[in-house]
Amino acid sequence: GMFFQGATAIAALPEATRPVANIVNALRYADSVTALLWGSVAGWLTSLGLVLSQKLLSLSESMEAWTEGVKDVIEPTLVLLLAWALGSVISDVGTAEFIASSLKAGLPVWSLPALISAICYVISFACGSSFGTMGIVFPLV
């Protein structure tokens, strides 16, 4: 997946700037989202073919199982997407710089671990997601 996609991306570059086609460069130039999407589709089609060829499920039962699986994955995917978006907004707005400049002279160093932990607890409770907490706190700390 990623090796093939990266090798294709390298081959599409102008010859003057084209790097050597090896595993490291293939991974460097690969689009991981596209590779994961195609890998998911390939895995789904392979499992569908195996289930249908062994007559374990009918096509309608297979599609129903796939639909239920998608329902289970949509909510965590949306939470992760929103956490990334919120982390990007916080980073773009410059929240880390603002907090650092605001607390530069007025906060004792010994209180930072406890304060950061308390902030993480509140954010985690508000978001309901450890990914959301990481997306918000990592740019700040």
PDB file of C-alpha atoms in Angstrom:
ATOM      1  CA  GLY A   1       0.000   0.000   0.000  1.00  0.00           C
ATOM      2  CA  MET A   2       2.252   2.793   1.221  1.00  0.00           C
ATOM      3  CA  PHE A   3       5.297   1.447  -0.630  1.00  0.00           C
ATOM      4  CA  PHE A   4       3.433   1.290  -3.939  1.00  0.00           C
ATOM      5  CA  GLN A   5       1.799   4.697  -3.442  1.00  0.00           C
ATOM      6  CA  GLY A   6       5.127   6.267  -2.456  1.00  0.00           C
ATOM      7  CA  ALA A   7       6.934   4.708  -5.413  1.00  0.00           C
ATOM      8  CA  THR A   8       4.237   6.069  -7.710  1.00  0.00           C
ATOM      9  CA  ALA A   9       4.639   9.533  -6.171  1.00  0.00           C
ATOM     10  CA  ILE A  10       8.431   9.358  -6.658  1.00  0.00           C
ATOM     11  CA  ALA A  11       7.995   8.295 -10.290  1.00  0.00           C
ATOM     12  CA  ALA A  12       5.723  11.302 -10.889  1.00  0.00           C
ATOM     13  CA  LEU A  13       8.397  13.781  -9.747  1.00  0.00           C
ATOM     14  CA  PRO A  14      10.544  15.571 -12.341  1.00  0.00           C
ATOM     15  CA  GLU A  15      13.616  13.529 -13.139  1.00  0.00           C
ATOM     16  CA  ALA A  16      15.979  16.286 -11.985  1.00  0.00           C
ATOM     17  CA  THR A  17      14.552  16.271  -8.456  1.00  0.00           C
ATOM     18  CA  ARG A  18      13.568  12.586  -8.238  1.00  0.00           C
ATOM     19  CA  PRO A  19      15.179  10.806  -5.254  1.00  0.00           C
ATOM     20  CA  VAL A  20      16.416   7.232  -5.298  1.00  0.00           C
ATOM     21  CA  ALA A  21      13.499   4.801  -5.200  1.00  0.00           C
ATOM     22  CA  ASN A  22      14.064   2.894  -1.964  1.00  0.00           C
ATOM     23  CA  ILE A  23      11.896   1.925   0.998  1.00  0.00           C
ATOM     24  CA  VAL A  24      12.686   5.043   3.051  1.00  0.00           C
ATOM     25  CA  ASN A  25      11.904   7.438   0.199  1.00  0.00           C
ATOM     26  CA  ALA A  26       8.770   5.475  -0.724  1.00  0.00           C
ATOM     27  CA  LEU A  27       7.482   5.926   2.825  1.00  0.00           C
ATOM     28  CA  ARG A  28       8.561   9.585   2.863  1.00  0.00           C
ATOM     29  CA  TYR A  29       6.611  10.442  -0.292  1.00  0.00           C
ATOM     30  CA  ALA A  30       3.589   8.216   0.446  1.00  0.00           C
ATOM     31  CA  ASP A  31       0.233   9.688   1.349  1.00  0.00           C
ATOM     32  CA  SER A  32      -0.646   7.645   4.439  1.00  0.00           C
ATOM     33  CA  VAL A  33      -4.335   8.569   4.410  1.00  0.00           C
ATOM     34  CA  THR A  34      -4.755   7.363   0.833  1.00  0.00           C
ATOM     35  CA  ALA A  35      -2.772   4.204   1.549  1.00  0.00           C
ATOM     36  CA  LEU A  36      -4.856   3.441   4.641  1.00  0.00           C
ATOM     37  CA  LEU A  37      -8.067   4.037   2.721  1.00  0.00           C
ATOM     38  CA  TRP A  38      -7.055   1.703  -0.102  1.00  0.00           C
ATOM     39  CA  GLY A  39      -5.760  -0.851   2.402  1.00  0.00           C
ATOM     40  CA  SER A  40      -9.106  -0.792   4.203  1.00  0.00           C
ATOM     41  CA  VAL A  41     -10.985  -1.264   0.940  1.00  0.00           C
ATOM     42  CA  ALA A  42      -8.680  -4.136  -0.069  1.00  0.00           C
ATOM     43  CA  GLY A  43      -9.144  -5.820   3.309  1.00  0.00           C
ATOM     44  CA  TRP A  44     -12.893  -5.401   3.138  1.00  0.00           C
ATOM     45  CA  LEU A  45     -13.105  -6.826  -0.388  1.00  0.00           C
ATOM     46  CA  THR A  46     -10.817  -9.729   0.519  1.00  0.00           C
ATOM     47  CA  SER A  47     -12.871 -10.643   3.573  1.00  0.00           C
ATOM     48  CA  LEU A  48     -16.079 -10.270   1.565  1.00  0.00           C
ATOM     49  CA  GLY A  49     -14.729 -12.578  -1.119  1.00  0.00           C
ATOM     50  CA  LEU A  50     -13.625 -15.188   1.430  1.00  0.00           C
ATOM     51  CA  VAL A  51     -16.932 -15.127   3.328  1.00  0.00           C
ATOM     52  CA  LEU A  52     -18.963 -15.401   0.128  1.00  0.00           C
ATOM     53  CA  SER A  53     -16.764 -18.094  -1.444  1.00  0.00           C
ATOM     54  CA  GLN A  54     -16.993 -20.256   1.680  1.00  0.00           C
ATOM     55  CA  LYS A  55     -20.756 -19.587   1.850  1.00  0.00           C
ATOM     56  CA  LEU A  56     -20.543 -18.532   5.494  1.00  0.00           C
ATOM     57  CA  LEU A  57     -22.838 -15.535   4.889  1.00  0.00           C
ATOM     58  CA  SER A  58     -25.049 -14.381   2.068  1.00  0.00           C
ATOM     59  CA  LEU A  59     -24.337 -11.084   0.313  1.00  0.00           C
ATOM     60  CA  SER A  60     -27.137  -9.310   2.189  1.00  0.00           C
ATOM     61  CA  GLU A  61     -25.874 -10.657   5.543  1.00  0.00           C
ATOM     62  CA  SER A  62     -22.353  -9.544   4.652  1.00  0.00           C
ATOM     63  CA  MET A  63     -23.531  -6.041   3.776  1.00  0.00           C
ATOM     64  CA  GLU A  64     -25.548  -5.865   6.983  1.00  0.00           C
ATOM     65  CA  ALA A  65     -22.476  -6.870   9.016  1.00  0.00           C
ATOM     66  CA  TRP A  66     -20.395  -4.266   7.165  1.00  0.00           C
ATOM     67  CA  THR A  67     -23.005  -1.582   7.862  1.00  0.00           C
ATOM     68  CA  GLU A  68     -23.002  -2.439  11.573  1.00  0.00           C
ATOM     69  CA  GLY A  69     -19.211  -2.265  11.603  1.00  0.00           C
ATOM     70  CA  VAL A  70     -19.245   1.155   9.965  1.00  0.00           C
ATOM     71  CA  LYS A  71     -21.737   2.361  12.571  1.00  0.00           C
ATOM     72  CA  ASP A  72     -19.352   1.275  15.329  1.00  0.00           C
ATOM     73  CA  VAL A  73     -16.397   3.111  13.757  1.00  0.00           C
ATOM     74  CA  ILE A  74     -18.051   6.407  12.746  1.00  0.00           C
ATOM     75  CA  GLU A  75     -18.345   7.943  16.225  1.00  0.00           C
ATOM     76  CA  PRO A  76     -14.704   7.403  17.298  1.00  0.00           C
ATOM     77  CA  THR A  77     -13.571   8.601  13.870  1.00  0.00           C
ATOM     78  CA  LEU A  78     -15.540  11.824  14.254  1.00  0.00           C
ATOM     79  CA  VAL A  79     -14.162  12.362  17.776  1.00  0.00           C
ATOM     80  CA  LEU A  80     -10.626  11.895  16.479  1.00  0.00           C
ATOM     81  CA  LEU A  81     -11.253  14.224  13.538  1.00  0.00           C
ATOM     82  CA  LEU A  82     -12.685  16.922  15.794  1.00  0.00           C
ATOM     83  CA  ALA A  83      -9.793  16.503  18.245  1.00  0.00           C
ATOM     84  CA  TRP A  84      -7.298  17.049  15.410  1.00  0.00           C
ATOM     85  CA  ALA A  85      -9.248  20.078  14.235  1.00  0.00           C
ATOM     86  CA  LEU A  86      -9.391  21.556  17.730  1.00  0.00           C
ATOM     87  CA  GLY A  87      -5.677  20.933  18.226  1.00  0.00           C
ATOM     88  CA  SER A  88      -4.935  22.680  14.923  1.00  0.00           C
ATOM     89  CA  VAL A  89      -7.096  25.661  15.863  1.00  0.00           C
ATOM     90  CA  ILE A  90      -5.422  25.970  19.251  1.00  0.00           C
ATOM     91  CA  SER A  91      -2.017  25.795  17.587  1.00  0.00           C
ATOM     92  CA  ASP A  92      -2.926  28.319  14.855  1.00  0.00           C
ATOM     93  CA  VAL A  93      -4.372  30.814  17.330  1.00  0.00           C
ATOM     94  CA  GLY A  94      -1.174  30.708  19.362  1.00  0.00           C
ATOM     95  CA  THR A  95      -2.644  29.557  22.643  1.00  0.00           C
ATOM     96  CA  ALA A  96       0.663  28.095  23.829  1.00  0.00           C
ATOM     97  CA  GLU A  97       2.489  31.389  23.336  1.00  0.00           C
ATOM     98  CA  PHE A  98      -0.314  33.304  25.043  1.00  0.00           C
ATOM     99  CA  ILE A  99      -0.344  31.058  28.099  1.00  0.00           C
ATOM    100  CA  ALA A 100       3.457  31.073  28.291  1.00  0.00           C
ATOM    101  CA  SER A 101       3.630  34.858  28.155  1.00  0.00           C
ATOM    102  CA  SER A 102       0.757  35.260  30.629  1.00  0.00           C
ATOM    103  CA  LEU A 103       2.233  32.934  33.218  1.00  0.00           C
ATOM    104  CA  LYS A 104       5.899  33.722  32.634  1.00  0.00           C
ATOM    105  CA  ALA A 105       6.516  35.593  35.874  1.00  0.00           C
ATOM    106  CA  GLY A 106       3.498  34.683  37.972  1.00  0.00           C
ATOM    107  CA  LEU A 107       3.559  30.889  38.365  1.00  0.00           C
ATOM    108  CA  PRO A 108       5.996  28.873  40.489  1.00  0.00           C
ATOM    109  CA  VAL A 109       7.818  26.132  38.585  1.00  0.00           C
ATOM    110  CA  TRP A 110       7.002  23.485  41.197  1.00  0.00           C
ATOM    111  CA  SER A 111       3.258  23.857  40.503  1.00  0.00           C
ATOM    112  CA  LEU A 112       3.454  23.080  36.772  1.00  0.00           C
ATOM    113  CA  PRO A 113       3.095  19.257  36.926  1.00  0.00           C
ATOM    114  CA  ALA A 114       0.033  19.451  39.178  1.00  0.00           C
ATOM    115  CA  LEU A 115      -1.504  22.264  37.139  1.00  0.00           C
ATOM    116  CA  ILE A 116      -0.956  20.494  33.827  1.00  0.00           C
ATOM    117  CA  SER A 117      -2.406  17.273  35.249  1.00  0.00           C
ATOM    118  CA  ALA A 118      -5.501  19.099  36.506  1.00  0.00           C
ATOM    119  CA  ILE A 119      -5.954  20.809  33.134  1.00  0.00           C
ATOM    120  CA  CYS A 120      -5.631  17.443  31.367  1.00  0.00           C
ATOM    121  CA  TYR A 121      -8.249  15.906  33.663  1.00  0.00           C
ATOM    122  CA  VAL A 122     -10.713  18.692  32.933  1.00  0.00           C
ATOM    123  CA  ILE A 123     -10.080  18.600  29.173  1.00  0.00           C
ATOM    124  CA  SER A 124     -10.364  14.810  29.087  1.00  0.00           C
ATOM    125  CA  PHE A 125     -13.661  14.938  30.971  1.00  0.00           C
ATOM    126  CA  ALA A 126     -14.990  17.704  28.693  1.00  0.00           C
ATOM    127  CA  CYS A 127     -13.912  16.003  25.467  1.00  0.00           C
ATOM    128  CA  GLY A 128     -14.561  12.448  26.531  1.00  0.00           C
ATOM    129  CA  SER A 129     -11.488  11.435  24.601  1.00  0.00           C
ATOM    130  CA  SER A 130      -7.838  10.884  25.383  1.00  0.00           C
ATOM    131  CA  PHE A 131      -7.068  11.757  21.736  1.00  0.00           C
ATOM    132  CA  GLY A 132      -8.862  15.066  22.201  1.00  0.00           C
ATOM    133  CA  THR A 133      -6.859  15.776  25.332  1.00  0.00           C
ATOM    134  CA  MET A 134      -3.595  15.016  23.537  1.00  0.00           C
ATOM    135  CA  GLY A 135      -4.610  17.170  20.577  1.00  0.00           C
ATOM    136  CA  ILE A 136      -5.290  20.095  22.869  1.00  0.00           C
ATOM    137  CA  VAL A 137      -2.492  19.739  25.428  1.00  0.00           C
ATOM    138  CA  PHE A 138       0.493  18.713  23.262  1.00  0.00           C
ATOM    139  CA  PRO A 139       0.717  22.065  21.448  1.00  0.00           C
ATOM    140  CA  LEU A 140       0.443  23.848  24.795  1.00  0.00           C
ATOM    141  CA  VAL A 141       3.038  21.877  26.746  1.00  0.00           C
TER     142      VAL A 141
END
